[in-house]
Short mmCIF file of C-alpha atoms in Angstrom, two decimals:
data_model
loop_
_atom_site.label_atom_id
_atom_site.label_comp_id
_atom_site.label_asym_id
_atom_site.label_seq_id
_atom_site.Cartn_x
_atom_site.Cartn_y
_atom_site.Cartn_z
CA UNK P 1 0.00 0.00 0.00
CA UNK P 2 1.11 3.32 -0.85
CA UNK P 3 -0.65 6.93 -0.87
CA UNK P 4 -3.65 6.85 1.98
CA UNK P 5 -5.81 4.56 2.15
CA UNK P 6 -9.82 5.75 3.11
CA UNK P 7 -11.63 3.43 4.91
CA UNK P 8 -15.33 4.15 6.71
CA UNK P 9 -16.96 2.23 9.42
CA UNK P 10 -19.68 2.40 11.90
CA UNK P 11 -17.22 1.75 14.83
CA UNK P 12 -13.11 2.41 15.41
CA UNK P 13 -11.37 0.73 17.91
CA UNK P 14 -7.54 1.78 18.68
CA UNK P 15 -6.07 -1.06 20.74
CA UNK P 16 -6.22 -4.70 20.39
CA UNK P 17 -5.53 -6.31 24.09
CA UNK P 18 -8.55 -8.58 24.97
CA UNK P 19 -10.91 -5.46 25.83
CA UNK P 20 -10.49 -4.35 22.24
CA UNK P 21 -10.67 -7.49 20.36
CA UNK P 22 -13.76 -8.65 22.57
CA UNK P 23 -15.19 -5.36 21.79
CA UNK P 24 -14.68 -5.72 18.15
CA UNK P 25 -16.28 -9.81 17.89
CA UNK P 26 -19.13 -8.60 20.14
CA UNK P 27 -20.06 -5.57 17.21
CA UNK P 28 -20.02 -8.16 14.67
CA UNK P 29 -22.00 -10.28 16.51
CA UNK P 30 -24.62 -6.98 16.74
CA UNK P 31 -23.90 -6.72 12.59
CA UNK P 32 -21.89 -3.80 12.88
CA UNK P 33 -18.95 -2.61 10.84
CA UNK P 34 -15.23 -2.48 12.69
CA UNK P 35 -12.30 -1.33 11.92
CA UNK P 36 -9.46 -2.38 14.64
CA UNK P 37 -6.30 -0.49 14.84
CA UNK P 38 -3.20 -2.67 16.62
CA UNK P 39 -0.17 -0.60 17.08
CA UNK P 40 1.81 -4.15 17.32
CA UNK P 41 0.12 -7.41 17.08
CA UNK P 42 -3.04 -8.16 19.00
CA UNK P 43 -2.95 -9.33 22.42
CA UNK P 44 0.92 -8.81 22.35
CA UNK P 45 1.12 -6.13 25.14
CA UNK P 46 -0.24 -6.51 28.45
CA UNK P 47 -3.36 -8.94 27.58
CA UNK P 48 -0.71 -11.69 26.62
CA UNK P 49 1.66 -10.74 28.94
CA UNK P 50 0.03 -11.33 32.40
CA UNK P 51 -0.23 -13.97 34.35
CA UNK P 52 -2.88 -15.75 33.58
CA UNK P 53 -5.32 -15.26 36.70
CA UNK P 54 -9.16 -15.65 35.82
CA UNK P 55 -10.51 -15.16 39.51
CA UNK P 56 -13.37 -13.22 40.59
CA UNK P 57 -12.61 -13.56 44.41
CA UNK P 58 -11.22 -10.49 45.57
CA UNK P 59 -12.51 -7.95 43.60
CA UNK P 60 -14.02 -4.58 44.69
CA UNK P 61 -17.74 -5.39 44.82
CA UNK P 62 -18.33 -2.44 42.01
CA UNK P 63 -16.56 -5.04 39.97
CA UNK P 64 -18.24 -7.89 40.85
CA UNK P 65 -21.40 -7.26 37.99
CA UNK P 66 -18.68 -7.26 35.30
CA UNK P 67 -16.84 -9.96 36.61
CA UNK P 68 -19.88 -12.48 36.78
CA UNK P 69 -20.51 -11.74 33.16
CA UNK P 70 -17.12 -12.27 31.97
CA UNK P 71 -17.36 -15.82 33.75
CA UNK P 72 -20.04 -16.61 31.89
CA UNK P 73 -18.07 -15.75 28.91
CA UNK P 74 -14.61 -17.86 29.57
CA UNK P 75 -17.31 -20.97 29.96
CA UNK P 76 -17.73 -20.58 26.32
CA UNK P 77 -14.57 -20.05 24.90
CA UNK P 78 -14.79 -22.97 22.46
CA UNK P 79 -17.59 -21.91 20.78
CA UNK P 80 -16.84 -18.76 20.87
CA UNK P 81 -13.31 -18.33 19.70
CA UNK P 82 -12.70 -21.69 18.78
CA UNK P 83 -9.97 -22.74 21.39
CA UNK P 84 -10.30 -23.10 24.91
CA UNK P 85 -7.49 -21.36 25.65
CA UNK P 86 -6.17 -23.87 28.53
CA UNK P 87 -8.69 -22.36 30.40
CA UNK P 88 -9.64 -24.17 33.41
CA UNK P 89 -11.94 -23.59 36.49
CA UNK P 90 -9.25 -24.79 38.74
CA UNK P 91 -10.37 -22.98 41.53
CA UNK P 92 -8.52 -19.96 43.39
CA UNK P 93 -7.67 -19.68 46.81
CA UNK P 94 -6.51 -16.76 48.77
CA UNK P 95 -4.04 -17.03 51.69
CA UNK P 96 -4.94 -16.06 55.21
CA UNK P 97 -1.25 -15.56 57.10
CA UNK P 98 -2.75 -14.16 60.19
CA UNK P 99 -6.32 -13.95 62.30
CA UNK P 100 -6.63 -10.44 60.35
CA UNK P 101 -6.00 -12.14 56.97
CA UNK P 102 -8.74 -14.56 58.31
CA UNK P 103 -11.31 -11.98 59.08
CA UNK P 104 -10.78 -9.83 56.18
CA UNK P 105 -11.77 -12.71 54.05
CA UNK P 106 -14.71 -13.84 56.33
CA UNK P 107 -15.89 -9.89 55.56
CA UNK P 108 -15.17 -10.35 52.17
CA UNK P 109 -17.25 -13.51 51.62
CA UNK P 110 -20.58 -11.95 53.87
CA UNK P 111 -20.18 -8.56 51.88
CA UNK P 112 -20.39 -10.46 48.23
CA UNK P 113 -22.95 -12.73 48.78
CA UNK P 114 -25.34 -11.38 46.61
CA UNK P 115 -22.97 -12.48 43.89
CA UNK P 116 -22.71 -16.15 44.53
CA UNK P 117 -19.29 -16.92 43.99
CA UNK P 118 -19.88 -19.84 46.24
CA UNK P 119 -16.62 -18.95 48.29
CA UNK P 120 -15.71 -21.36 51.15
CA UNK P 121 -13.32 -20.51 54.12
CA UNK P 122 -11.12 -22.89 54.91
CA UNK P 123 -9.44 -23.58 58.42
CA UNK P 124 -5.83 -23.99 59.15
CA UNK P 125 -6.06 -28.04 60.61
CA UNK P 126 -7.71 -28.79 57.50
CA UNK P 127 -5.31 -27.25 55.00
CA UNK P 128 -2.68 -28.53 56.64
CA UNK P 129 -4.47 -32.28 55.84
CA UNK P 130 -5.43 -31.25 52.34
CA UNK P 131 -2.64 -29.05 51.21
CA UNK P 132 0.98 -30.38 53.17
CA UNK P 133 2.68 -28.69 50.18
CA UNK P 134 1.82 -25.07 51.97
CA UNK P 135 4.59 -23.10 53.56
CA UNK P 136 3.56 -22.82 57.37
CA UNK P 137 2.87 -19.10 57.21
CA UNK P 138 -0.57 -19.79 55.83
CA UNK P 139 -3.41 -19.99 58.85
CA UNK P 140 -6.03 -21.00 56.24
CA UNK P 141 -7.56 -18.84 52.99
CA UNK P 142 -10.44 -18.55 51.24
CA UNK P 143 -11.20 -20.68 48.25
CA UNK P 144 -13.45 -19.76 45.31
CA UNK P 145 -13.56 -23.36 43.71
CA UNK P 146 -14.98 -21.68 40.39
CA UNK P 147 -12.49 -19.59 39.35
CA UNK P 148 -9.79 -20.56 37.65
CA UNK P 149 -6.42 -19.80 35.20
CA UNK P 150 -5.61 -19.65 31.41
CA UNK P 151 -3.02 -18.98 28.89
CA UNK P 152 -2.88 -15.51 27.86
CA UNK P 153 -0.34 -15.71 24.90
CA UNK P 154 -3.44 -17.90 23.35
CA UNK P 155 -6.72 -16.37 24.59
CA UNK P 156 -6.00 -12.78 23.74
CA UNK P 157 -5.06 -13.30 20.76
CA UNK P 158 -7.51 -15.83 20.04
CA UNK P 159 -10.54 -12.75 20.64
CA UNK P 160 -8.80 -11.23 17.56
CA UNK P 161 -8.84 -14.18 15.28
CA UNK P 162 -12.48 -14.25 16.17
CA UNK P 163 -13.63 -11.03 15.44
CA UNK P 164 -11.38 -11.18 12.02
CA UNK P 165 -12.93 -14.06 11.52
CA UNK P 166 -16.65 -12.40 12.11
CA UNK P 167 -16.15 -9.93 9.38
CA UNK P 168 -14.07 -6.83 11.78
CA UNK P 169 -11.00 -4.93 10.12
CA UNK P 170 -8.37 -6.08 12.07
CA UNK P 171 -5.38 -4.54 11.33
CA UNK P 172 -2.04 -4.70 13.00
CA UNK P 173 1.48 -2.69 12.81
CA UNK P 174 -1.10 0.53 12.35
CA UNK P 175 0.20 2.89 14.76
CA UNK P 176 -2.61 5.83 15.26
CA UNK P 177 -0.82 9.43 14.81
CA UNK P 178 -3.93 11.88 14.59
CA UNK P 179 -7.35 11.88 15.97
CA UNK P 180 -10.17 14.13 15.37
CA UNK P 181 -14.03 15.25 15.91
CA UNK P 182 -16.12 16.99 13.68
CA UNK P 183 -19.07 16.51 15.61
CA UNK P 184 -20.29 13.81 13.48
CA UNK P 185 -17.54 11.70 12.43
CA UNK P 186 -13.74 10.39 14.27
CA UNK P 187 -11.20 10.39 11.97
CA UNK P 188 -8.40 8.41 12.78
CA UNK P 189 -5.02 9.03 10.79
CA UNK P 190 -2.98 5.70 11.09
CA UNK P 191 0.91 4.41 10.08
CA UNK P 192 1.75 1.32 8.39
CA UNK P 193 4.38 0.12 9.96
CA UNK P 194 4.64 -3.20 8.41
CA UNK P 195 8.08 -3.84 6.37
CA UNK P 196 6.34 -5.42 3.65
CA UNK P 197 4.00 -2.26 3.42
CA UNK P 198 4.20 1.39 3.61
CA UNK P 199 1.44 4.35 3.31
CA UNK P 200 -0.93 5.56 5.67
CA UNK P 201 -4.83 5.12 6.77
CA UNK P 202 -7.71 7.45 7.38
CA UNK P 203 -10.39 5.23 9.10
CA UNK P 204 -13.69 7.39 9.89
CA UNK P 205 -16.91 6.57 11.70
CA UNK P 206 -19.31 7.31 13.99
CA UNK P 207 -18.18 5.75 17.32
CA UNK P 208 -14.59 5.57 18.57
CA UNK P 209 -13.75 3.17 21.25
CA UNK P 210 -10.84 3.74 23.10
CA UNK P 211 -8.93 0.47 24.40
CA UNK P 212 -5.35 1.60 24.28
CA UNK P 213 -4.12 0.08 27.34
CA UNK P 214 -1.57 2.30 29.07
CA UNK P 215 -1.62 4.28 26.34
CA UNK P 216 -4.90 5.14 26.39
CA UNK P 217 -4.48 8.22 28.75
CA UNK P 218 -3.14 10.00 25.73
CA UNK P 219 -5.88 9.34 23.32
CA UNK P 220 -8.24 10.71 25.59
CA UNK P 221 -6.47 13.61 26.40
CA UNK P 222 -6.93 14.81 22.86
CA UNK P 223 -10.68 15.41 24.03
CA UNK P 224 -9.73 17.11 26.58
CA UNK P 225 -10.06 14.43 29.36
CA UNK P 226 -6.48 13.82 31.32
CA UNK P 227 -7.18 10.84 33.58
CA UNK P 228 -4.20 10.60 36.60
CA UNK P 229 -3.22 7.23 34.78
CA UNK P 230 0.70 6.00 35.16
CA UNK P 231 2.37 3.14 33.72
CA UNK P 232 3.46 0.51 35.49
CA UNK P 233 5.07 -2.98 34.83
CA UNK P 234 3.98 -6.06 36.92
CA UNK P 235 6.74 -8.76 37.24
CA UNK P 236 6.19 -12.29 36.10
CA UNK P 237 8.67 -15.32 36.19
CA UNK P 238 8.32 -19.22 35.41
CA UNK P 239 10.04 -22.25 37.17
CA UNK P 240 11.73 -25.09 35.22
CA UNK P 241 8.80 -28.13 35.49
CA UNK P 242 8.35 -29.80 38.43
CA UNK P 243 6.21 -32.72 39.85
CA UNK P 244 2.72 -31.18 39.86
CA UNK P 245 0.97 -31.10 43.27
CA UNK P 246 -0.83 -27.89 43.32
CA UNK P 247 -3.83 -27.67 40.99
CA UNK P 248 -5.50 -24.14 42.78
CA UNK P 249 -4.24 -21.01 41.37
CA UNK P 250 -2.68 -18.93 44.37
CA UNK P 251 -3.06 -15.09 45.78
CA UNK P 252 -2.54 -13.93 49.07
CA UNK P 253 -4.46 -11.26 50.98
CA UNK P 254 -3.09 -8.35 51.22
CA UNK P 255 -1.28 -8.65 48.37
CA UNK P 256 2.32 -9.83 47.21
CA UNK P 257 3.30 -12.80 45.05
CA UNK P 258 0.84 -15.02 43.23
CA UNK P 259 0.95 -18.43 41.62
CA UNK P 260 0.09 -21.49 39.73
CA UNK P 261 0.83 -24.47 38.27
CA UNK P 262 0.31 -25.51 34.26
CA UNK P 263 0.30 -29.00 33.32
CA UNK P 264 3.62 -29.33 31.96
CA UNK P 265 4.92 -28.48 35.74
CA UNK P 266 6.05 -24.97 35.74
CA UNK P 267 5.03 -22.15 38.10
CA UNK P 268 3.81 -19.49 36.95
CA UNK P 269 4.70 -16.26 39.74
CA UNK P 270 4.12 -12.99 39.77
CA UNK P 271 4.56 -10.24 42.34
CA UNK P 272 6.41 -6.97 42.28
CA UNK P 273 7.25 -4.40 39.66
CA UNK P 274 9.45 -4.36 37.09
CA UNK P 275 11.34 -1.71 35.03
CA UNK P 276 9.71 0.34 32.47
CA UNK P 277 12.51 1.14 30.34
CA UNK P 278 10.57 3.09 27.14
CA UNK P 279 7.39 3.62 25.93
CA UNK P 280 7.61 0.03 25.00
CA UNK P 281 9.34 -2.31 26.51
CA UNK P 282 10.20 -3.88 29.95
CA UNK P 283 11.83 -5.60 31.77
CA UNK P 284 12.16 -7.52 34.91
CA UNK P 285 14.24 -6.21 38.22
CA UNK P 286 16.70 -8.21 39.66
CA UNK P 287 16.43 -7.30 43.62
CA UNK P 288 12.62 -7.72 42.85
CA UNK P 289 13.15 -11.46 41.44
CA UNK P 290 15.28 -12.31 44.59
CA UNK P 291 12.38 -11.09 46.67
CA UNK P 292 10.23 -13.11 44.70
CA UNK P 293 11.88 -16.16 44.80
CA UNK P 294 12.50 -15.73 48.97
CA UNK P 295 8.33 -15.37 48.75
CA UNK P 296 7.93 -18.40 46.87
CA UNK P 297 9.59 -20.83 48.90
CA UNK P 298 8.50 -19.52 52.01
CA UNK P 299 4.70 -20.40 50.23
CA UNK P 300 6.05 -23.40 48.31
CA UNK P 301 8.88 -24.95 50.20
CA UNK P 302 8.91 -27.42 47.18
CA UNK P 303 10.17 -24.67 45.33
CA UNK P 304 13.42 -24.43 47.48
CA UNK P 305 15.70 -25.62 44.52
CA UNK P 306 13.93 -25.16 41.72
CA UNK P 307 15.79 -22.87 38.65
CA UNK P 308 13.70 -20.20 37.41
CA UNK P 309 13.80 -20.32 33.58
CA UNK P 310 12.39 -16.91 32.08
CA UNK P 311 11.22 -13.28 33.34
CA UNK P 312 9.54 -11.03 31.78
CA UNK P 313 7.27 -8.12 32.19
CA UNK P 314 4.38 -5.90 30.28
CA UNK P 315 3.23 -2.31 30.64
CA UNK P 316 -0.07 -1.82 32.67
CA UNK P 317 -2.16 1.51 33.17
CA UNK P 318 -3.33 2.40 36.91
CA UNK P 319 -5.69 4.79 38.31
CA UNK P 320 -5.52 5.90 41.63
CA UNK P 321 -8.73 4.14 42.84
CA UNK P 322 -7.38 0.85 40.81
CA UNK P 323 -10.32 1.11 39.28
CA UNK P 324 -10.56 0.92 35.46
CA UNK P 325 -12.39 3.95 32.94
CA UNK P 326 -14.90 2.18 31.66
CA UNK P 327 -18.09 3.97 29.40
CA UNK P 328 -18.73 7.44 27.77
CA UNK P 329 -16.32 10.11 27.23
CA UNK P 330 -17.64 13.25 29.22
CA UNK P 331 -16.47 15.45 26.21
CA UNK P 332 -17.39 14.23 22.79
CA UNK P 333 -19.89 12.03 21.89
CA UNK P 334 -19.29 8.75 20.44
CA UNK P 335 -16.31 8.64 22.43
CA UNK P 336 -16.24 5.52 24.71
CA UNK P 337 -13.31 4.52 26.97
CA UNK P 338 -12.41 0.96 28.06
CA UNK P 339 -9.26 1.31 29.83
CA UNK P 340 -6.97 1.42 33.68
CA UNK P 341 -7.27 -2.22 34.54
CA UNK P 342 -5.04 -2.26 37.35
CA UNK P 343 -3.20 -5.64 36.18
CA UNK P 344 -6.50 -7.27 36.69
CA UNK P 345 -8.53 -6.48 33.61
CA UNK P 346 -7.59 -10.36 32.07
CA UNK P 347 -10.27 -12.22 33.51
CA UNK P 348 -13.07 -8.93 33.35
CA UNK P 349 -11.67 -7.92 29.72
CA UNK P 350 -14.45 -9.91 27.83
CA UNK P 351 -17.20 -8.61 29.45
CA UNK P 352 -15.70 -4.66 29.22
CA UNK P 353 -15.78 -5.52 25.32
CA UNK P 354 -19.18 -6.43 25.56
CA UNK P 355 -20.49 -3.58 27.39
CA UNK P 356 -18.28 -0.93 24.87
CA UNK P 357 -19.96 -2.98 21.99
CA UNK P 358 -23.39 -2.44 23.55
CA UNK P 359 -22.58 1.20 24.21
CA UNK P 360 -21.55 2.03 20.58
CA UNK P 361 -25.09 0.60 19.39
CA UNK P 362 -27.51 1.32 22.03
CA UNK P 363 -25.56 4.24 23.93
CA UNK P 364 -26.31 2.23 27.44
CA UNK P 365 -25.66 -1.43 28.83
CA UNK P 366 -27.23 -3.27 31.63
CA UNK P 367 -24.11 -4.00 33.39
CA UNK P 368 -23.90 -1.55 35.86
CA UNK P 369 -20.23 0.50 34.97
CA UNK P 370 -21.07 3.87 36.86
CA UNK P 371 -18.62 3.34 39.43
CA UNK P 372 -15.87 3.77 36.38
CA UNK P 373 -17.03 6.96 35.40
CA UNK P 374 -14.06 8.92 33.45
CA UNK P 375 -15.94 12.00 35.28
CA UNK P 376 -14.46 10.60 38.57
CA UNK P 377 -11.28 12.95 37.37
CA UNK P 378 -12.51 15.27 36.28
CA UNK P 379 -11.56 17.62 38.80
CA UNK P 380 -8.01 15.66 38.80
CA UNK P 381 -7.86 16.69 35.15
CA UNK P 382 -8.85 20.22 35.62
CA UNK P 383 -5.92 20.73 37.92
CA UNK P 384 -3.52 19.37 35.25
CA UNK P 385 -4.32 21.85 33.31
CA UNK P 386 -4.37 24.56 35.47
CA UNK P 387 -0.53 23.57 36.33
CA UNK P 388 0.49 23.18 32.97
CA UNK P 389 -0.99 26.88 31.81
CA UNK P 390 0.50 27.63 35.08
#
């Protein structure tokens, strides 16, 4: 391709992580046109980066709506995208290391029991019969026998596949340089960046959905709407294979390190941050991996001399409230935002797609999202700007 290319839609989508793609197979699913634009190749940043986690437990209860959803989703990812993914509802329990621990989790469970996730407490004599393979720091946990773990580097980009597969415009190595309003139509001025190509590409349509990642901050401050969003990069790192004997996927309340085990062997752990070193990539840190590893064997004493094989890490937007944007721009209309996951939007990203798809048709879902209001900064954003003309 040479010159610019024209192309006209009834939605845009910049971004192709799983909120994106999702977003995209859900508007063909409605019968509406997409056009996706994929800086690098879908599912390649932070949606195929992660760890894997698809867990409900733990969530803010504003969350909770969304998150039921998207487990109704994940239990039909075969017929859906045509691969399961290696999804499996192995169950995810949280670590209680002291009484507190204990009775933060015993709140947890009475205040989300309108929700059903079916979450069982379990005591410290009987973990200690059930689960011998625990370090002796944990006093018992909550499990949440339903939730569960998956593969990211297959079901992100698997959503994409789909939705190219349903008829969207999916179109990597486009990096977006210019957007604009006219108060009917987006226009969005893209680069090829593909060796084998060259040119540029001037998509316009109604409805522009906004599922940039941690990126995305940027976009939407070209509508004049500056969300308090920073990058960040959480750590990941993966044993050699060893005997399996944990089939739960791991967290710990309060926070810190996190686990589970595929069925090749391997541990999957995360925990920590990493080093942003650009725009795009990152890397792990080395003082963080040693604290990591100490962490791991004091949960896993089987892990005492196992070799840790890779690291790695992706690029993550947070909000201060760790609480994702998710719905209409307060600016422009036809603007809609899907993005500040908090390293947790993996296991909610197919149900944000959904509601963004029903937004850009219907202008409204029934999945309650008010509690991610972009207007929540907007007195955060107005103070930006009153530094910066300052």
């Amino acid at each position: 391709m040479s010159g610019t290319r024209t192309l006209k839609t009834d939605v845009a989508i910049v971004g192709g992580g799983i909120v994106g793609a999702s977003a995209a197979l859900a508007l063909r699913r409605m019968g509406l046109g997409v056009v996706l634009l994929e800086r690098d190749l879908c599912g390649s940043r932070s949606s195929g980066v992660n760890f894997g986690g698809v867990r409900r437990q733990g969530r803010p209860l504003s969350q909770l709506p969304l998150a039921q959803r998207a487990h109704r989703i994940w239990g039909e990812l075969p017929a859906r995208l045509g691969t399961d993914g290696e999804y499996i509802r192995s169950g995810h329990f949280k670590i209680a290391r002291s009484e507190a621990d204990m009775a933060s989790l015993e709140r947890y469970r009475a205040m989300s029991s309108d929700f059903d996730l079916g979450l069982e407490l379990i005591s410290a004599a009987r973990l200690r019969a059930e689960c011998p393979w625990l370090g002796t720091r944990a006093v018992g946990g909550s499990l949440c026998l339903e939730d569960g773990q998956a593969n990211p580097r297959l079901v992100s980009p698997a959503f994409a596949l789909a939705a190219r597969r349903a008829g969207a415009q999916v179109l990597e190595r486009h990096r977006v340089d210019e957007l604009a309003h006219d108060g009917a139509l987006f226009t969005v001025r893209a680069t090829v960046l593909s060796a084998q190509d060259a040119g540029t590409l001037e998509v316009r349509a109604p409805v522009l959905l906004n599922c940039a990642g941690a990126w995305a901050g940027a976009i939407a401050s070209q509508f004049g709407e500056t969300p308090p969003m920073r990058a960040r990069s959480p750590m990941m790192a993966v044993t050699e294979p060893v005997p399996h004997f944990m089939g739960w996927s791991l967290g710990v309340e309060g926070g810190g390190i996190y686990c589970r085990q595929v069925a090749r062997g391997n541990l999957v752990l995360g925990g920590g941050t990493g080093i942003t070193l650009d725009a795009d990539r990152a890397r792990a840190d080395h003082d963080a991996i040693a604290t990591l590893a100490v962490q791991a064997v004091e949960l896993l004493p089987v892990l005492r001399h196992a070799h840790i094989i890779r690291t790695w890490g992706g690029t993550e937007g947070y909000l201060p409230d760790r609480e994702p944007v998710l719905g209409p721009s307060r600016t422009t209309p036809g603007l809609f935002h899907g993005f500040g996951f908090a390293g947790a939007g993996f296991q909610i990203g197919p149900a944000a797609g959904e509601v963004l798809a029903e937004l850009a048709r219907d202008g409204r879902s029934d999945t309650p999202i008010d509690a991610f209001a972009i207007e929540r900064f907007a007195h955060a954003g107005a103070q930006a700007l009153a530094v910066a003309d300052g």
